[in-house]
Amino acid sequence: MPTGLQIPYRRERWIVGAADALTWPLRLRPRPRGGVPSRILLLRLERIGDLLMVVDAIADLRAALPDAAIDLAVGSWNRDLAALIPGIRTLHVLDVPWLARDGGGDSPATLVRRARAWRGQYDLVVNFEPDIRSNALAWLTGARRRFGYWTGGGGSFLTDRLAYEPGEHVADNAARLVATVLERSHVAPVPFPAASWPRLRPPPEALARAAALLASGPGPTAQGRSQNATAPRIGVHVSGGRESKQWHLDRFAAVAAELARRHHATIVLTGSTADRPMVDTVKRSLAGVPLVDAAGAFDLPTLAALLASLDLLVTADTGPMHLAAAMGTPVVALFGPSDPRRYGPRGSPHRVLRVDLWCSPCGQVRLPPVRCRGHVPECMDGIDVARVVHAAGELLEPDPTTAI
């Protein structure tokens, strides 16, 4: 039985290890021979950033298998966003309870029924998540070949197993998984076109809503922007998504005010409806600053279109950070407990800011240490306003002799 499960909590590691021992006989079945797949199901059930970090791998698969029918299963929170990914035939929605918030999600019986309903529909399932539960869903589909990672448990449910590399970026792990699929299917990879930005394609109505929202503010028109490149629109996403990743709101306000002053910029505040109190706090400190309040005003496709219209986004490690990068928008990203080597923005020009502490990055985003709860943790508190303003300036007015 394999060891080396990448599960940080001892009790969970013991439970998953016991389940692996019980399912070990499944490995005795001969592995099916490789062949070119024609009906493919991809599993990516996690949150916004997790989906966006595998978009390039999905594009690699589509480029190498242009005639295959590729379907994608996501959580309902990502339904609208996943619809923007080119090359997907059908979207399936599964709200798995271990990822749904507020105690929601589909029941185990519903998940089993949904997975069994896919039997006979796919000859290949690719699970981008190192998780025993989603590996079990892949097995329940009855697909002849099932690729995924064994290091989160459930390797016996897979026909082809890889070790997830925790020191590598999520996108690199996903690309390696797809490369293995192609290699064992005897399919040559197709070089991904470097100029294919943005990675997502918002529909015309989302583009129109974003344009109208920006036009409602004091920012320059499209014509004016082309004539005056020194008047940027700068997005500021003030919510960290979780307490452990939250930066000081007064520092967000100070950054916004200084960037508006230095670059004659319009500030665009973004956030969900739930972020409204934080956005209002920052907004009250920006009297006299050219401002567009876009918080809670859009769905994810409109947010994608809005971010594509910005010259820069300042944010913590959030879903909008990955969405901006996917749309080709430069990003200043503030990192604390999460590791930028694994979760940093990819593709667009960016600057990652963090502080070197003995405990950071700890990776304990969902359940931080007790000493880090109830306030901005030290790893976020150590990032000062001057560093953020400087990093933003580097992206807004880059030195042509310096690589991004």
Coordinates of C-alpha atoms in Angstrom, one line a residue:
M1 CA 0.0 0.0 0.0
P2 CA 1.4 3.5 -0.9
T3 CA 2.5 5.9 1.7
G4 CA 3.0 9.6 1.4
L5 CA -0.6 10.9 1.4
Q6 CA -0.5 14.7 1.2
I7 CA -3.2 15.3 3.9
P8 CA -2.1 17.7 6.6
Y9 CA -4.4 16.6 9.4
R10 CA -3.5 13.4 11.1
R11 CA -7.1 12.1 11.7
E12 CA -8.1 12.7 8.1
R13 CA -4.9 11.1 6.9
W14 CA -5.6 8.0 9.0
I15 CA -9.2 7.7 7.6
V16 CA -8.1 8.1 4.0
G17 CA -5.2 5.6 4.5
A18 CA -7.7 3.1 5.9
A19 CA -10.0 3.6 2.9
D20 CA -7.1 3.1 0.6
A21 CA -6.3 -0.2 2.3
L22 CA -9.9 -1.4 1.8
T23 CA -9.9 -0.4 -1.9
W24 CA -6.5 -1.9 -2.7
P25 CA -7.9 -4.9 -4.5
L26 CA -9.2 -2.7 -7.2
R27 CA -5.6 -2.2 -8.3
L28 CA -5.3 -5.9 -9.2
R29 CA -7.4 -5.3 -12.3
P30 CA -5.3 -4.9 -15.4
R31 CA -4.9 -1.4 -16.7
P32 CA -6.7 -0.8 -20.0
R33 CA -4.5 -0.2 -23.0
G34 CA -4.1 3.3 -24.3
G35 CA -6.1 4.7 -27.2
V36 CA -7.3 8.0 -28.5
P37 CA -10.2 9.1 -26.3
S38 CA -13.3 10.5 -28.0
R39 CA -15.6 11.2 -25.0
I40 CA -13.9 12.9 -22.1
L41 CA -15.2 14.1 -18.7
L42 CA -13.1 16.6 -16.7
L43 CA -13.7 17.0 -12.9
R44 CA -12.9 20.4 -11.3
L45 CA -15.4 20.9 -8.5
E46 CA -13.5 23.5 -6.4
R47 CA -13.7 27.3 -6.3
I48 CA -13.1 30.1 -8.8
G49 CA -9.4 30.2 -8.6
D50 CA -9.0 26.5 -8.7
L51 CA -11.0 26.3 -11.9
L52 CA -9.1 29.1 -13.5
M53 CA -5.7 27.5 -12.7
V54 CA -6.5 24.5 -14.9
V55 CA -7.9 26.5 -17.9
D56 CA -4.6 26.2 -19.8
A57 CA -4.4 22.5 -19.2
I58 CA -8.0 22.2 -20.6
A59 CA -6.8 24.2 -23.6
D60 CA -3.9 21.8 -24.0
L61 CA -6.2 18.8 -24.1
R62 CA -8.6 20.5 -26.6
A63 CA -5.7 21.5 -28.9
A64 CA -4.4 17.9 -29.0
L65 CA -7.8 16.3 -29.3
P66 CA -9.8 18.7 -31.6
D67 CA -12.4 16.1 -32.5
A68 CA -13.1 14.8 -28.9
A69 CA -16.3 15.7 -27.0
I70 CA -15.0 17.3 -23.8
D71 CA -17.4 17.8 -20.9
L72 CA -16.7 19.6 -17.6
A73 CA -18.2 19.1 -14.1
V74 CA -18.0 22.1 -11.8
G75 CA -19.8 23.4 -8.7
S76 CA -22.8 25.7 -9.2
W77 CA -20.6 28.6 -8.0
N78 CA -18.5 28.2 -11.2
R79 CA -21.3 27.4 -13.7
D80 CA -21.4 30.8 -15.4
L81 CA -17.6 31.1 -15.4
A82 CA -17.0 27.6 -16.8
A83 CA -19.4 28.5 -19.7
L84 CA -16.7 31.0 -20.8
I85 CA -14.0 28.3 -21.4
P86 CA -13.6 27.6 -25.1
G87 CA -14.0 24.0 -26.3
I88 CA -16.3 22.6 -23.7
R89 CA -19.3 20.7 -25.1
T90 CA -21.5 20.2 -21.9
L91 CA -21.3 21.5 -18.4
H92 CA -22.4 19.3 -15.5
V93 CA -23.0 20.8 -12.1
L94 CA -22.2 18.9 -8.9
D95 CA -22.2 20.7 -5.5
V96 CA -20.1 18.3 -3.5
P97 CA -20.8 18.9 0.3
W98 CA -17.1 19.1 1.2
L99 CA -16.7 22.2 -0.9
A100 CA -20.2 23.8 -0.6
R101 CA -20.4 26.5 2.0
D102 CA -22.9 27.0 4.8
G103 CA -23.5 23.2 5.1
G104 CA -25.1 22.9 1.6
G105 CA -24.3 20.7 -1.3
D106 CA -25.7 17.5 -2.8
S107 CA -26.2 14.5 -0.6
P108 CA -23.9 11.5 -1.0
A109 CA -26.8 9.5 -2.5
T110 CA -27.4 12.2 -5.1
L111 CA -23.7 12.3 -6.0
V112 CA -23.6 8.5 -6.5
R113 CA -26.7 8.6 -8.6
R114 CA -25.4 11.5 -10.8
A115 CA -22.0 9.7 -11.3
R116 CA -23.7 6.4 -12.2
A117 CA -25.9 8.2 -14.7
W118 CA -22.7 8.9 -16.7
R119 CA -21.9 5.2 -17.1
G120 CA -21.3 4.5 -20.8
Q121 CA -21.0 8.1 -21.7
Y122 CA -17.3 8.5 -21.4
D123 CA -14.2 6.5 -22.3
L124 CA -11.9 8.9 -20.3
V125 CA -12.3 10.8 -17.0
V126 CA -9.6 13.3 -15.9
N127 CA -9.8 14.4 -12.2
F128 CA -7.8 17.6 -11.6
E129 CA -8.3 17.3 -7.8
P130 CA -6.1 15.2 -5.5
D131 CA -9.0 14.0 -3.4
I132 CA -10.2 10.5 -2.6
R133 CA -13.9 11.5 -2.9
S134 CA -13.7 12.9 -6.4
N135 CA -11.5 9.9 -7.4
A136 CA -14.4 7.7 -6.3
L137 CA -16.8 9.8 -8.4
A138 CA -14.5 9.1 -11.4
W139 CA -14.7 5.4 -10.7
L140 CA -18.5 5.4 -10.4
T141 CA -18.7 6.8 -14.0
G142 CA -17.5 3.4 -15.2
A143 CA -15.1 5.1 -17.7
R144 CA -12.6 2.7 -19.0
R145 CA -9.7 5.0 -18.2
R146 CA -9.5 7.3 -15.3
F147 CA -6.5 9.7 -14.7
G148 CA -5.8 11.6 -11.5
Y149 CA -3.6 11.9 -8.4
W150 CA -3.2 9.2 -5.8
T151 CA -1.6 11.5 -3.2
G152 CA -4.9 12.7 -1.8
G153 CA -6.1 9.1 -1.5
G154 CA -8.2 7.0 -3.8
G155 CA -5.5 5.9 -6.1
S156 CA -7.2 2.5 -6.4
F157 CA -10.2 4.2 -8.1
L158 CA -7.9 5.4 -11.0
T159 CA -6.4 3.4 -13.8
D160 CA -3.5 5.9 -14.3
R161 CA -2.1 7.6 -11.2
L162 CA 0.2 10.6 -10.7
A163 CA 1.7 12.1 -7.6
Y164 CA 0.6 15.7 -7.0
E165 CA 3.7 17.8 -6.6
P166 CA 3.0 20.2 -3.7
G167 CA 6.0 22.4 -4.5
E168 CA 4.7 23.1 -8.0
H169 CA 2.0 25.5 -9.2
V170 CA -1.6 24.1 -9.6
A171 CA -1.4 24.9 -13.3
D172 CA 1.8 23.0 -13.7
N173 CA 0.4 19.9 -12.0
A174 CA -2.7 20.1 -14.2
A175 CA -0.5 20.5 -17.3
R176 CA 1.6 17.4 -16.3
L177 CA -1.6 15.4 -15.8
V178 CA -2.9 16.3 -19.3
A179 CA 0.5 15.6 -20.8
T180 CA 0.4 12.1 -19.2
V181 CA -3.1 11.6 -20.7
L182 CA -1.8 12.4 -24.1
E183 CA 1.4 10.4 -23.8
R184 CA -0.5 7.3 -22.7
S185 CA -3.1 7.8 -25.4
H186 CA -0.3 8.1 -28.0
V187 CA -1.3 11.6 -29.0
A188 CA 1.2 14.3 -29.7
P189 CA 0.8 17.5 -27.8
V190 CA 0.1 20.7 -29.7
P191 CA 2.0 23.8 -28.8
F192 CA -0.4 26.3 -27.1
P193 CA -0.5 29.6 -29.0
A194 CA 1.1 32.2 -26.8
A195 CA -1.1 35.0 -28.2
S196 CA -4.4 33.3 -27.2
W197 CA -5.3 35.9 -24.6
P198 CA -7.7 36.3 -23.0
R199 CA -8.2 32.7 -21.9
L200 CA -12.0 33.2 -21.4
R201 CA -14.6 34.6 -23.8
P202 CA -17.3 36.7 -22.1
P203 CA -20.5 36.9 -24.2
P204 CA -21.5 40.2 -25.8
E205 CA -24.1 41.0 -23.2
A206 CA -21.4 40.8 -20.4
L207 CA -19.1 43.0 -22.4
A208 CA -21.9 45.5 -22.8
R209 CA -22.8 45.5 -19.1
A210 CA -19.1 46.0 -18.1
A211 CA -18.8 48.9 -20.6
A212 CA -21.9 50.6 -19.3
L213 CA -20.8 50.2 -15.7
L214 CA -17.4 51.9 -16.5
A215 CA -19.1 54.6 -18.6
S216 CA -21.3 55.5 -15.6
G217 CA -18.2 56.6 -13.7
P218 CA -15.8 59.5 -14.1
G219 CA -13.2 57.6 -16.1
P220 CA -12.2 58.5 -19.7
T221 CA -14.1 57.2 -22.7
A222 CA -12.5 54.5 -24.9
Q223 CA -11.5 57.3 -27.3
G224 CA -10.0 59.3 -24.6
R225 CA -8.1 56.4 -23.2
S226 CA -6.4 55.8 -26.6
Q227 CA -5.4 59.5 -26.7
N228 CA -4.2 59.6 -23.0
A229 CA -2.6 56.4 -22.0
T230 CA -1.6 57.9 -18.6
A231 CA -5.1 57.9 -17.4
P232 CA -5.6 54.2 -16.3
R233 CA -8.4 52.4 -14.6
I234 CA -7.2 50.6 -11.6
G235 CA -9.3 47.9 -9.9
V236 CA -9.0 47.4 -6.1
H237 CA -10.6 44.2 -4.7
V238 CA -10.7 44.8 -1.0
S239 CA -12.0 41.5 0.2
G240 CA -9.5 38.7 0.9
G241 CA -12.2 36.1 0.7
R242 CA -11.1 34.6 4.0
E243 CA -10.1 36.3 7.3
S244 CA -6.6 34.7 7.0
K245 CA -6.0 36.5 3.7
Q246 CA -7.5 39.8 4.6
W247 CA -5.3 43.0 4.3
H248 CA -6.1 46.2 6.2
L249 CA -8.9 48.2 4.6
D250 CA -7.3 51.5 5.5
R251 CA -4.2 50.4 3.5
F252 CA -6.3 49.5 0.5
A253 CA -7.8 53.0 0.7
A254 CA -4.4 54.6 1.0
V255 CA -3.1 52.6 -2.0
A256 CA -6.1 53.6 -4.1
A257 CA -5.8 57.3 -3.2
E258 CA -2.0 57.4 -3.9
L259 CA -2.4 55.6 -7.3
A260 CA -5.2 57.9 -8.3
R261 CA -3.0 60.9 -7.4
R262 CA 0.2 59.6 -9.0
H263 CA -1.3 58.2 -12.2
H264 CA -4.5 60.4 -12.6
A265 CA -6.3 57.1 -12.4
T266 CA -9.9 56.1 -11.9
I267 CA -10.3 53.6 -9.1
V268 CA -12.7 50.7 -9.7
L269 CA -13.9 49.0 -6.5
T270 CA -14.9 45.4 -7.0
G271 CA -16.4 42.8 -4.7
S272 CA -19.5 40.7 -4.1
T273 CA -22.7 41.7 -2.4
A274 CA -21.4 40.1 0.8
D275 CA -18.3 42.4 0.5
R276 CA -20.5 45.5 0.6
P277 CA -19.5 46.6 4.2
M278 CA -15.8 46.4 3.4
V279 CA -16.2 48.2 0.1
D280 CA -18.2 51.0 1.8
T281 CA -15.5 51.4 4.4
V282 CA -12.9 51.9 1.8
K283 CA -15.2 54.1 -0.3
R284 CA -15.7 56.5 2.6
S285 CA -12.0 57.2 2.7
L286 CA -11.8 58.0 -1.0
A287 CA -13.7 61.3 -1.1
G288 CA -12.6 63.3 -4.1
V289 CA -11.0 60.3 -5.8
P290 CA -12.4 59.4 -9.3
L291 CA -14.3 56.3 -8.5
V292 CA -16.5 53.6 -10.0
D293 CA -18.2 51.4 -7.4
A294 CA -18.7 48.0 -9.1
A295 CA -19.2 45.9 -6.0
G296 CA -22.1 43.5 -6.2
A297 CA -23.1 44.9 -9.6
F298 CA -22.4 41.9 -11.8
D299 CA -22.2 38.2 -12.4
L300 CA -18.9 36.4 -13.1
P301 CA -19.0 36.8 -16.9
T302 CA -19.5 40.6 -16.4
L303 CA -16.7 40.6 -13.8
A304 CA -14.4 38.9 -16.4
A305 CA -15.3 41.6 -19.0
L306 CA -14.8 44.3 -16.4
L307 CA -11.4 43.1 -15.3
A308 CA -10.3 42.8 -19.0
S309 CA -11.1 46.6 -19.3
L310 CA -8.8 47.5 -16.4
D311 CA -5.1 48.5 -16.6
L312 CA -4.3 46.9 -13.3
L313 CA -5.9 45.0 -10.4
V314 CA -4.7 45.2 -6.7
T315 CA -6.0 42.3 -4.7
A316 CA -5.0 39.6 -2.2
D317 CA -4.9 36.0 -3.3
T318 CA -8.5 35.7 -4.5
G319 CA -10.6 34.3 -7.3
P320 CA -10.7 37.8 -9.0
M321 CA -6.9 37.7 -9.0
H322 CA -6.9 34.6 -11.1
L323 CA -9.8 35.9 -13.2
A324 CA -7.9 39.1 -14.0
A325 CA -4.8 37.1 -14.9
A326 CA -6.9 34.9 -17.2
M327 CA -8.2 38.0 -18.9
G328 CA -4.7 39.3 -19.4
T329 CA -4.9 42.1 -16.9
P330 CA -1.8 43.0 -14.9
V331 CA -2.1 42.1 -11.2
V332 CA -0.5 43.2 -7.9
A333 CA -1.2 40.2 -5.6
L334 CA -0.8 40.3 -1.8
F335 CA 0.1 36.9 -0.4
G336 CA 0.1 35.8 3.2
P337 CA -0.7 32.2 4.4
S338 CA -1.0 30.7 0.9
D339 CA 2.1 29.9 -1.2
P340 CA 2.5 31.9 -4.4
R341 CA 4.6 29.1 -5.9
R342 CA 1.4 27.0 -5.9
Y343 CA -1.3 29.6 -6.2
G344 CA 0.2 32.8 -7.7
P345 CA -1.3 34.5 -10.8
R346 CA -0.2 33.1 -14.2
G347 CA 0.0 34.6 -17.6
S348 CA -0.5 38.3 -17.3
P349 CA 2.2 40.7 -16.0
H350 CA 2.1 40.6 -12.2
R351 CA 3.9 41.4 -9.0
V352 CA 3.5 39.1 -6.0
L353 CA 4.1 40.8 -2.6
R354 CA 4.7 38.9 0.6
V355 CA 6.9 39.0 3.8
D356 CA 9.4 36.3 4.8
L357 CA 8.3 35.0 8.2
W358 CA 9.4 31.7 9.9
C359 CA 5.8 30.5 9.7
S360 CA 4.8 31.7 6.2
P361 CA 3.4 30.4 4.0
C362 CA 1.8 28.0 6.4
G363 CA -1.0 27.0 4.0
Q364 CA -3.6 27.1 6.8
V365 CA -6.0 29.3 5.0
R366 CA -9.3 27.7 6.0
L367 CA -8.3 27.0 9.6
P368 CA -5.4 29.4 10.6
P369 CA -3.5 29.1 13.8
V370 CA -5.3 30.5 16.9
R371 CA -2.8 33.3 17.2
C372 CA -3.7 34.5 13.7
R373 CA -7.5 34.6 14.2
G374 CA -9.6 37.7 14.8
H375 CA -7.2 40.2 13.2
V376 CA -5.0 40.7 10.2
P377 CA -2.3 38.0 10.5
E378 CA 1.4 39.0 10.6
C379 CA 2.1 37.7 7.1
M380 CA -0.5 40.1 5.7
D381 CA 0.2 42.9 8.2
G382 CA 3.9 43.0 7.1
I383 CA 3.0 44.3 3.6
D384 CA 3.0 48.1 3.6
V385 CA 1.4 50.6 1.4
A386 CA 4.6 51.9 -0.2
R387 CA 5.5 48.4 -1.5
V388 CA 2.1 48.0 -3.1
V389 CA 2.2 51.5 -4.7
H390 CA 5.7 50.8 -6.1
A391 CA 4.7 47.5 -7.5
A392 CA 1.7 49.0 -9.2
G393 CA 3.8 51.7 -10.7
E394 CA 6.2 49.1 -12.2
L395 CA 3.3 47.5 -14.0
L396 CA 1.6 50.7 -15.0
E397 CA 4.8 52.3 -16.3
P398 CA 7.1 49.3 -17.0
D399 CA 10.8 49.7 -17.8
P400 CA 11.2 48.3 -21.3
T401 CA 14.6 46.9 -20.4
T402 CA 13.2 44.9 -17.5
A403 CA 11.3 41.6 -18.0
I404 CA 8.0 41.2 -16.2

